[in-house]
Amino acid sequence: MLKTILAARETLLLVAVLLLLLLVSSRFPAFIEIDNLVKVLTDTSPLIILALGQMLVIVTRCIDLSVAANLALTGMVVAMLNTAAPELPIVFTLLIAVSLGAVLGAINGLLVWRLAIPSIVVTLGTMTIFRGTIFLISDGQWINAHEMSEHFSQFPRGSVAGMPVLAWIAVLVTITAWIFIARTPTGRAFFAVGSNPHASVYTGIDVGRTQCIAFIISGALAGLTGYLWVARYAVAYVDIASGFELEVVAACVIGGIAIAGGQGSVVGVLLGAIFLGVVKNALPVVNISPFWQLAISGAAILIAVAFNSRSSQSRGRLILKEAEQST
Amino acid sequence: MSQLKTAHSSSEDFPPVLALQNICKNFTGVRALNNVSLNLYPGQVTALVGENGAGKSTVVKILTGIHQPSSGEILLAGEQVQFATAHHAASAGVTAIHQETVLFDDLNVAENIYIGHAPRSRFGLIDTQAMRQQAKALLDDIGADISPTAMLRDLGIANKHMVAIARALSIDARVVIMDEPTAALSHKEINELYVLVEKLKSQGKAILFISHKFDEIFSIADRFTVFRDGGFIGEGKIKGVNESELVKMMVGRPVDQIFPTRQPDLGNEILQVSKYCHPTEFDDISFTLRRGEILGFYGLVGAGRSEVMQSLFGIKRPCSGTASVDGKRLEIRSPADAIAHGIVYVPEDRGKQGAITTLPIFQNVSLPSLQQTSRRGFIRLAQEFALTRKYTERLDLRAAALDQNVAELSGGNQQKVVIAKWLATQPKVIVLDEPTKGIDVGSKAAVHEFMAELASQGLAVIMVSSEIPEMLGMSDRVIVMREGRMVTELRGDSLTPETLVRHAAGIGEE
């Protein structure tokens, strides 16, 4: 029963995305050519990767507002590393980005776990600290395209089977996240913890530790995105991806992740991110002001949240009906 | 205190100020109150007596407008009234001092007393000055030396209680309900409370006094009313009864439940708990348990039974003492350790602590056993379903499909999911905390039968329960706890409803 509702929600989101594409293509047919769709996907890839990490955090009843700052700090560190050691193989750059991101995520996770500080406070704090750190290590200087080595900035743009590496990474992360959630004990634990922390304790799951793992994964993905972002735009400075964390949370909410934890799916998040990506890319094409884009994203969030609460309400009524029948 | 007992009460002929007549209350399928009556007389203390689950709290909630009766009448000074909200009840002069006082830590004393009905100034704003003065007067009146501007957070439990009493009296009360008012108080404070009760009586207020402690009831009450299983059993003057008559009325019930017959086949000792202590919850708990045995833990709510079990399961930390399984001493730091040693705990509150209702059945059942069903870190769904099917079939779970969400199941079936989850870990010792609380009779019988079957298969079972029939019907042995200590161990002929209640309530041994 609930499964069908969940499925319906994702179907609905898919229909919304398709309708949007249809609408845009009626005025600008070139928008739905494969080449352009790949471009849109590539452009949305950072959002997809971050939203999948964020999803795990939200599912465990936390929130990670520091992802964009983590991304910017990691991006700056790998960019500076690249100027210092231009010949460093890309594998190491990736490794460093992911590890540094994970460490920054672990700081969030440990504060939430060990000191039991609410995650919104922790990540609001670390968000500012991470941004401040970028300024400290870079002296507020930019690192521009000409300072980066060729293979560093070209890697995400490299094409494999007609699609840029950046988009392939998003696809890979999506598949991994899906398997991780569906088929590993830790993946299960996220949902158990978010759905009913008390019951999870009695089941032998360490709630704090599970939340910490979610933050580490979210941080690692933010670190990965940090390198990809800096390389793709070929620039690193204090304010890159400023405010992007809200777009990430928005993608999750539109994708049907319950902000109260315990519910959500990879497909939902993927569609939520793609929806935002299509809106962002389509509106300029049909000559609609970017301010409309904000309004549309905002409306989509409200509709999604209203839809979520409505579906859980109808579930409540169903139980009541059963109870009435049984009396 | 004897003068309280004989305190003159010529109000015999007065009609009750508040009367409940033929009240019934149904909660989704469960009848909590069945045709009960209750009369409260001005200037008299009426003690409401009954076991856990007799319906006392429900009556309090009906009197204070939190619940509405399904049928029956409430008469206030002879006139029929309806308490549709808590506010209605309060403005009718019915006020309650609750078991767990409902106060606001971050407001000051005067604000706590007058929240919701603060005195207003000419402009409709709260008149802080007047509020503080009135609060001071109220506190003085009940002999509490508390500043009206003190923050509630900074007060001790006893003083908080005085604030709660002042709050109850701040509305012009005709009826004062005291729901286990002495639970958190010291001996001296209890005596002060008695003086206060005398004062309220002399002001002509009707008092409903709920307590499990018989010495209190006999020293303070003028009348009594007994409930049992949501039904009215009797009422009368306290002078006309003695303790054992009252106990009989509380527990003497017809045998309306049939329990499985068991031939306990006790094996070797599997669990030893020795000198378990906890700084606040319990002290010096030692017991042993054998394979195939069902050991009952009886006591009043708050006696520390669940806390002992939670310590055994690694949720609470005992400050000293040891536990061993199969003679091997355990280091239990977390529930995961306990599960690994073969101890599982099925908690009391299914909704909050048991099932994860937004996950499907199979994910609930396999949750603590995922290591079993995984290979190289990946869950094998076929194994997971096989495990779930095996244990849910044994429990005769009624569900449309194993990937159905637990939220859609009935209470009894949710309980089965939780038990199946634990059985799947193949435990040696299973602790069932109030295993049949709030489930229908049919499911109860199924749980009992299953409990018997578990024991016959050599599992050691600990059952924490507040239901006397269940204690008598299922246990081989019962340990009674009171105020964090083991009071006695009962078995065979010494295991009767009367002995259970006597020991749990602390009524002097014969």
Coordinates of N, CA, C and O in Angstrom, one line a residue, chain B residues 298-436:
Chain B
Y298 N 7.4 -9.1 39.3 CA 6.2 -8.3 39.5 C 6.5 -7.1 40.4 O 7.5 -7.1 41.2
G299 N 5.8 -6.0 40.3 CA 6.0 -4.9 41.1 C 5.1 -3.8 40.6 O 4.5 -3.9 39.5
L300 N 5.0 -2.7 41.4 CA 4.3 -1.5 40.9 C 5.1 -0.8 39.8 O 6.3 -1.0 39.7
V301 N 4.4 0.0 39.1 CA 5.1 0.9 38.1 C 6.2 1.7 38.8 O 5.9 2.3 39.9
G302 N 7.4 1.7 38.4 CA 8.4 2.4 39.0 C 9.2 1.6 40.1 O 10.0 2.2 40.8
A303 N 8.9 0.3 40.2 CA 9.6 -0.5 41.1 C 11.0 -0.8 40.7 O 11.8 -1.4 41.4
G304 N 11.4 -0.5 39.4 CA 12.7 -0.8 38.9 C 12.9 -2.0 38.1 O 14.0 -2.4 37.8
R305 N 11.8 -2.7 37.8 CA 11.9 -4.0 37.1 C 12.5 -3.8 35.7 O 13.4 -4.5 35.3
S306 N 11.9 -2.9 34.9 CA 12.4 -2.6 33.6 C 13.8 -2.2 33.6 O 14.6 -2.5 32.7
E307 N 14.2 -1.4 34.6 CA 15.5 -0.8 34.6 C 16.5 -1.9 34.9 O 17.6 -1.9 34.3
V308 N 16.2 -2.9 35.7 CA 17.1 -4.1 35.9 C 17.3 -4.8 34.5 O 18.4 -5.1 34.1
M309 N 16.2 -5.0 33.8 CA 16.3 -5.7 32.5 C 17.1 -4.9 31.5 O 17.9 -5.4 30.7
Q310 N 16.9 -3.5 31.5 CA 17.6 -2.7 30.6 C 19.1 -2.7 30.9 O 20.0 -2.6 30.0
S311 N 19.5 -2.9 32.2 CA 20.9 -3.0 32.5 C 21.5 -4.3 32.0 O 22.6 -4.3 31.5
L312 N 20.7 -5.3 32.1 CA 21.1 -6.6 31.6 C 21.3 -6.6 30.1 O 22.2 -7.3 29.6
F313 N 20.6 -5.7 29.5 CA 20.6 -5.6 28.0 C 21.6 -4.5 27.5 O 21.7 -4.3 26.3
G314 N 22.2 -3.8 28.5 CA 23.3 -2.9 28.0 C 22.8 -1.5 27.7 O 23.5 -0.7 27.2
I315 N 21.5 -1.2 28.1 CA 21.0 0.1 27.8 C 21.3 1.0 29.0 O 21.7 2.2 28.8
K316 N 21.1 0.5 30.2 CA 21.5 1.2 31.4 C 22.8 0.6 31.9 O 23.0 -0.6 31.6
R317 N 23.6 1.3 32.6 CA 24.8 0.7 33.1 C 24.7 0.5 34.6 O 24.5 1.4 35.4
P318 N 24.8 -0.7 35.1 CA 24.8 -0.9 36.5 C 26.2 -0.4 37.1 O 27.2 -0.5 36.4
C319 N 26.2 0.1 38.3 CA 27.4 0.6 38.9 C 28.2 -0.5 39.5 O 29.4 -0.4 39.6
S320 N 27.6 -1.6 39.9 CA 28.4 -2.7 40.3 C 27.5 -4.0 40.1 O 26.3 -3.9 39.8
G321 N 28.2 -5.1 40.3 CA 27.5 -6.4 40.1 C 27.9 -7.0 38.8 O 28.5 -6.4 38.0
T322 N 27.6 -8.3 38.7 CA 28.0 -9.1 37.5 C 26.8 -9.9 37.0 O 25.8 -10.2 37.7
A323 N 26.9 -10.2 35.7 CA 26.0 -11.1 35.1 C 26.8 -12.1 34.3 O 27.8 -11.8 33.7
S324 N 26.3 -13.4 34.4 CA 27.0 -14.4 33.6 C 26.0 -15.3 32.8 O 24.9 -15.5 33.3
V325 N 26.4 -15.7 31.6 CA 25.5 -16.6 30.9 C 26.4 -17.9 30.7 O 27.5 -17.8 30.3
D326 N 25.8 -19.0 31.0 CA 26.5 -20.3 30.9 C 27.8 -20.3 31.7 O 28.8 -20.8 31.3
G327 N 27.7 -19.6 32.9 CA 28.9 -19.5 33.7 C 30.0 -18.6 33.3 O 31.0 -18.4 33.9
K328 N 29.8 -18.0 32.1 CA 30.8 -17.0 31.6 C 30.4 -15.6 31.9 O 29.3 -15.2 31.6
R329 N 31.3 -14.9 32.6 CA 31.0 -13.5 33.0 C 30.9 -12.6 31.8 O 31.7 -12.7 30.9
L330 N 29.9 -11.8 31.8 CA 29.6 -10.9 30.6 C 30.2 -9.5 30.8 O 30.1 -9.0 31.9
E331 N 30.6 -9.0 29.7 CA 30.9 -7.5 29.6 C 29.9 -6.9 28.7 O 30.0 -7.0 27.5
I332 N 28.8 -6.4 29.2 CA 27.8 -5.9 28.4 C 27.9 -4.3 28.3 O 27.6 -3.7 29.3
R333 N 28.3 -3.8 27.2 CA 28.5 -2.4 27.1 C 27.4 -1.8 26.2 O 27.1 -0.6 26.3
S334 N 26.7 -2.6 25.4 CA 25.7 -2.1 24.5 C 24.7 -3.2 24.2 O 25.0 -4.4 24.5
P335 N 23.6 -2.8 23.7 CA 22.6 -3.9 23.3 C 23.3 -4.9 22.3 O 22.9 -6.1 22.4
A336 N 24.2 -4.4 21.5 CA 24.8 -5.3 20.5 C 25.6 -6.4 21.3 O 25.5 -7.6 20.9
D337 N 26.2 -6.1 22.4 CA 27.0 -7.1 23.2 C 26.0 -8.1 23.7 O 26.2 -9.3 23.7
A338 N 24.9 -7.5 24.3 CA 23.9 -8.4 24.9 C 23.3 -9.4 23.9 O 23.2 -10.6 24.2
I339 N 23.0 -8.9 22.7 CA 22.5 -9.8 21.7 C 23.5 -10.8 21.3 O 23.2 -12.0 21.2
A340 N 24.8 -10.4 21.2 CA 25.8 -11.4 20.9 C 26.0 -12.5 21.9 O 26.3 -13.6 21.6
H341 N 25.7 -12.1 23.2 CA 25.7 -13.1 24.3 C 24.5 -13.9 24.4 O 24.3 -14.7 25.3
G342 N 23.5 -13.7 23.6 CA 22.3 -14.4 23.6 C 21.2 -13.9 24.5 O 20.3 -14.6 24.9
I343 N 21.3 -12.6 24.9 CA 20.2 -12.0 25.7 C 19.5 -11.1 24.9 O 20.1 -10.2 24.2
V344 N 18.2 -11.2 24.8 CA 17.4 -10.2 24.1 C 16.3 -9.7 25.0 O 15.9 -10.3 25.9
Y345 N 15.9 -8.5 24.6 CA 14.9 -7.7 25.4 C 13.8 -7.2 24.5 O 14.0 -6.5 23.6
V346 N 12.6 -7.7 24.8 CA 11.4 -7.2 24.0 C 10.8 -6.1 24.8 O 10.2 -6.4 25.8
P347 N 11.0 -4.8 24.4 CA 10.6 -3.7 25.3 C 9.1 -3.6 25.4 O 8.3 -4.2 24.6
E348 N 8.7 -2.8 26.4 CA 7.3 -2.7 26.7 C 6.5 -1.8 25.7 O 5.5 -2.2 25.2
D349 N 7.1 -0.7 25.3 CA 6.4 0.2 24.4 C 6.7 -0.2 23.0 O 7.7 0.3 22.4
R350 N 5.8 -0.9 22.4 CA 6.1 -1.4 21.0 C 6.3 -0.3 20.0 O 7.2 -0.3 19.3
G351 N 5.4 0.7 20.1 CA 5.5 1.8 19.1 C 6.8 2.5 19.2 O 7.5 2.8 18.2
K352 N 7.3 2.8 20.5 CA 8.4 3.7 20.6 C 9.7 2.8 20.6 O 10.7 3.3 20.0
Q353 N 9.7 1.7 21.2 CA 10.9 1.0 21.4 C 11.0 -0.3 20.6 O 12.0 -1.0 20.6
G354 N 9.9 -0.8 20.0 CA 9.9 -2.1 19.5 C 10.0 -2.1 18.0 O 11.1 -2.2 17.4
A355 N 8.9 -2.0 17.3 CA 8.9 -2.1 15.8 C 9.3 -0.8 15.2 O 9.0 0.3 15.7
I356 N 9.9 -0.9 14.0 CA 10.2 0.3 13.2 C 9.1 0.3 12.1 O 9.2 -0.4 11.1
T357 N 8.1 1.1 12.4 CA 6.8 0.9 11.7 C 6.9 1.4 10.3 O 6.0 1.0 9.5
T358 N 7.9 2.2 9.9 CA 7.9 2.7 8.5 C 8.7 1.7 7.6 O 8.7 1.9 6.4
L359 N 9.3 0.7 8.2 CA 10.0 -0.3 7.4 C 9.1 -1.6 7.3 O 8.3 -1.8 8.1
P360 N 9.3 -2.3 6.2 CA 8.5 -3.5 6.0 C 8.8 -4.6 7.0 O 9.8 -4.5 7.7
I361 N 7.9 -5.6 7.0 CA 8.1 -6.6 8.0 C 9.5 -7.3 7.9 O 10.1 -7.5 8.9
F362 N 9.9 -7.7 6.7 CA 11.1 -8.5 6.6 C 12.3 -7.7 7.1 O 13.2 -8.2 7.6
Q363 N 12.3 -6.3 6.8 CA 13.4 -5.6 7.3 C 13.5 -5.4 8.8 O 14.5 -5.3 9.4
N364 N 12.3 -5.4 9.4 CA 12.2 -5.4 10.8 C 12.7 -6.7 11.5 O 13.5 -6.6 12.4
V365 N 12.3 -7.8 10.9 CA 12.7 -9.0 11.5 C 14.1 -9.3 11.4 O 14.8 -9.8 12.3
S366 N 14.7 -8.9 10.3 CA 16.1 -9.3 10.0 C 17.1 -8.3 10.6 O 18.3 -8.5 10.7
L367 N 16.6 -7.1 11.1 CA 17.5 -6.0 11.5 C 18.6 -6.4 12.5 O 19.7 -6.1 12.2
P368 N 18.3 -7.2 13.6 CA 19.4 -7.5 14.4 C 20.2 -8.7 13.9 O 21.3 -9.1 14.4
S369 N 19.8 -9.4 12.8 CA 20.4 -10.6 12.3 C 21.0 -10.4 11.0 O 21.3 -11.4 10.3
L370 N 21.3 -9.1 10.6 CA 21.8 -8.9 9.3 C 23.1 -9.5 9.0 O 23.5 -9.8 7.8
Q371 N 23.9 -9.8 10.0 CA 25.2 -10.4 9.8 C 25.0 -11.9 9.3 O 25.7 -12.3 8.4
Q372 N 23.9 -12.5 9.9 CA 23.6 -13.8 9.4 C 23.2 -13.9 8.0 O 23.4 -14.9 7.3
T373 N 22.4 -12.9 7.5 CA 21.9 -12.9 6.2 C 22.7 -12.2 5.1 O 22.4 -12.1 4.0
S374 N 23.9 -11.8 5.6 CA 24.8 -11.1 4.6 C 26.0 -12.0 4.3 O 26.4 -12.8 5.1
R375 N 26.5 -11.7 3.1 CA 27.8 -12.3 2.8 C 28.7 -11.2 2.2 O 28.3 -10.5 1.4
R376 N 29.9 -11.1 2.7 CA 30.9 -10.1 2.4 C 30.2 -8.7 2.4 O 30.4 -7.9 1.5
G377 N 29.5 -8.4 3.5 CA 28.9 -7.1 3.7 C 27.6 -6.8 2.9 O 27.1 -5.7 3.0
F378 N 27.2 -7.7 2.0 CA 26.0 -7.5 1.3 C 24.9 -8.4 1.7 O 25.1 -9.6 1.9
I379 N 23.7 -7.8 1.9 CA 22.5 -8.6 2.4 C 22.1 -9.5 1.2 O 22.0 -9.0 0.1
R380 N 21.8 -10.7 1.5 CA 21.2 -11.6 0.5 C 19.7 -11.7 0.8 O 19.3 -12.2 1.8
L381 N 18.9 -11.1 -0.2 CA 17.5 -11.0 0.1 C 16.8 -12.3 0.3 O 15.9 -12.4 1.1
A382 N 17.3 -13.3 -0.5 CA 16.6 -14.6 -0.3 C 16.7 -15.2 1.1 O 15.8 -15.6 1.7
Q383 N 17.9 -15.0 1.7 CA 18.2 -15.5 3.0 C 17.3 -14.7 4.0 O 16.8 -15.2 5.0
E384 N 17.3 -13.4 3.7 CA 16.5 -12.5 4.6 C 15.1 -12.9 4.6 O 14.5 -12.9 5.7
F385 N 14.5 -13.1 3.4 CA 13.1 -13.5 3.4 C 12.9 -14.9 4.1 O 11.9 -15.1 4.7
A386 N 13.8 -15.8 3.8 CA 13.7 -17.1 4.4 C 13.7 -17.0 5.9 O 12.8 -17.7 6.6
L387 N 14.6 -16.2 6.5 CA 14.6 -16.0 7.9 C 13.3 -15.5 8.4 O 12.8 -16.0 9.4
T388 N 12.8 -14.4 7.7 CA 11.6 -13.8 8.2 C 10.4 -14.8 8.1 O 9.6 -14.9 9.0
R389 N 10.4 -15.5 7.0 CA 9.3 -16.5 6.8 C 9.3 -17.5 7.9 O 8.3 -17.8 8.6
K390 N 10.5 -18.0 8.3 CA 10.6 -19.0 9.3 C 10.0 -18.6 10.6 O 9.2 -19.3 11.2
Y391 N 10.4 -17.4 11.0 CA 10.0 -17.0 12.4 C 8.6 -16.4 12.4 O 7.9 -16.5 13.4
T392 N 8.2 -15.7 11.3 CA 6.8 -15.2 11.3 C 5.8 -16.3 11.2 O 4.7 -16.2 11.8
E393 N 6.1 -17.4 10.5 CA 5.2 -18.5 10.4 C 5.1 -19.2 11.8 O 4.0 -19.6 12.2
R394 N 6.2 -19.3 12.5 CA 6.1 -19.9 13.8 C 5.2 -19.2 14.7 O 4.5 -19.7 15.6
L395 N 5.1 -17.9 14.5 CA 4.3 -17.0 15.4 C 2.9 -16.8 14.8 O 2.1 -16.1 15.4
D396 N 2.6 -17.4 13.6 CA 1.3 -17.3 13.0 C 1.0 -15.8 12.8 O -0.1 -15.3 13.1
L397 N 1.9 -15.1 12.2 CA 1.7 -13.7 11.9 C 0.7 -13.6 10.7 O 0.8 -14.2 9.7
R398 N -0.2 -12.7 10.9 CA -1.2 -12.4 9.8 C -0.8 -11.2 9.1 O -1.0 -10.1 9.6
A399 N -0.3 -11.3 7.9 CA 0.0 -10.2 7.1 C -0.2 -10.5 5.6 O -0.1 -11.7 5.2
A400 N -0.5 -9.5 4.8 CA -0.7 -9.7 3.4 C 0.6 -10.2 2.7 O 0.6 -11.1 1.9
A401 N 1.7 -9.6 3.1 CA 2.9 -9.9 2.5 C 4.1 -9.5 3.4 O 3.9 -8.6 4.2
L402 N 5.2 -10.1 3.2 CA 6.3 -9.8 4.1 C 6.9 -8.5 3.8 O 7.7 -8.0 4.7
D403 N 6.6 -7.9 2.7 CA 7.2 -6.5 2.5 C 6.1 -5.5 2.8 O 6.3 -4.3 2.4
Q404 N 5.1 -5.9 3.5 CA 4.1 -4.9 4.0 C 4.7 -4.1 5.1 O 5.5 -4.6 5.9
N405 N 4.3 -2.8 5.2 CA 4.8 -2.0 6.3 C 4.2 -2.4 7.6 O 3.0 -2.7 7.7
V406 N 5.0 -2.4 8.7 CA 4.6 -2.8 10.0 C 3.5 -1.8 10.5 O 2.6 -2.3 11.2
A407 N 3.5 -0.6 10.1 CA 2.5 0.4 10.5 C 1.1 -0.1 10.2 O 0.1 0.3 10.8
E408 N 1.0 -0.9 9.1 CA -0.4 -1.3 8.7 C -0.9 -2.5 9.5 O -2.0 -3.0 9.3
L409 N -0.1 -3.1 10.4 CA -0.5 -4.3 11.1 C -1.2 -3.9 12.4 O -1.1 -2.8 12.9
S410 N -2.0 -4.8 12.9 CA -2.7 -4.6 14.2 C -1.7 -4.7 15.3 O -0.5 -5.2 15.2
G411 N -2.0 -4.2 16.5 CA -1.1 -4.3 17.7 C -0.6 -5.6 18.0 O 0.6 -5.8 18.2
G412 N -1.4 -6.6 17.9 CA -1.0 -8.0 18.2 C 0.0 -8.5 17.2 O 1.0 -9.1 17.6
N413 N -0.2 -8.2 16.0 CA 0.7 -8.6 14.9 C 2.0 -7.9 14.9 O 3.0 -8.4 14.6
Q414 N 1.9 -6.6 15.3 CA 3.2 -5.8 15.5 C 4.0 -6.5 16.6 O 5.2 -6.6 16.4
Q415 N 3.4 -6.9 17.7 CA 4.1 -7.5 18.7 C 4.7 -8.8 18.2 O 5.9 -9.1 18.6
K416 N 4.0 -9.5 17.4 CA 4.6 -10.8 16.8 C 5.9 -10.5 16.0 O 6.8 -11.2 16.0
V417 N 5.8 -9.4 15.2 CA 7.0 -9.0 14.4 C 8.2 -8.7 15.3 O 9.3 -9.2 15.1
V418 N 7.9 -8.0 16.4 CA 9.0 -7.7 17.4 C 9.6 -9.0 17.9 O 10.8 -9.2 18.0
I419 N 8.7 -9.9 18.3 CA 9.2 -11.2 18.9 C 9.9 -12.0 17.9 O 10.9 -12.6 18.2
A420 N 9.4 -12.0 16.7 CA 10.0 -12.8 15.6 C 11.4 -12.2 15.4 O 12.4 -13.0 15.2
K421 N 11.6 -10.9 15.4 CA 12.9 -10.3 15.3 C 13.9 -10.8 16.3 O 15.0 -11.1 15.9
W422 N 13.4 -11.0 17.5 CA 14.3 -11.4 18.5 C 14.6 -12.9 18.4 O 15.7 -13.3 18.7
L423 N 13.6 -13.7 18.1 CA 13.8 -15.1 18.0 C 14.8 -15.4 16.9 O 15.6 -16.4 17.0
A424 N 14.8 -14.6 15.8 CA 15.7 -14.8 14.7 C 17.2 -14.7 15.1 O 18.1 -15.1 14.4
T425 N 17.4 -14.0 16.3 CA 18.8 -13.9 16.7 C 19.2 -15.1 17.5 O 20.4 -15.2 18.0
Q426 N 18.3 -16.1 17.6 CA 18.6 -17.3 18.4 C 19.1 -17.1 19.8 O 20.2 -17.5 20.1
P427 N 18.3 -16.5 20.6 CA 18.8 -16.1 21.9 C 18.7 -17.3 22.9 O 18.1 -18.3 22.6
K428 N 19.4 -17.1 24.0 CA 19.4 -18.1 25.1 C 18.4 -17.6 26.2 O 17.7 -18.4 26.9
V429 N 18.4 -16.3 26.4 CA 17.6 -15.7 27.4 C 16.7 -14.6 26.7 O 17.3 -13.8 26.0
I430 N 15.4 -14.7 26.9 CA 14.6 -13.7 26.3 C 13.8 -12.9 27.4 O 13.2 -13.6 28.3
V431 N 13.9 -11.6 27.4 CA 13.2 -10.8 28.4 C 12.0 -10.2 27.8 O 12.1 -9.5 26.8
L432 N 10.8 -10.5 28.3 CA 9.6 -9.9 27.7 C 9.0 -8.9 28.7 O 8.6 -9.2 29.8
D433 N 9.0 -7.6 28.3 CA 8.6 -6.6 29.2 C 7.1 -6.2 28.9 O 6.9 -5.7 27.8
E434 N 6.2 -6.5 29.8 CA 4.8 -6.3 29.6 C 4.4 -6.8 28.2 O 3.9 -6.1 27.3
P435 N 4.5 -8.2 28.0 CA 4.4 -8.7 26.6 C 3.0 -8.6 26.1 O 2.8 -8.6 24.9
T436 N 2.0 -8.4 26.9 CA 0.6 -8.4 26.4 C -0.1 -7.1 26.7 O -1.3 -7.0 26.6

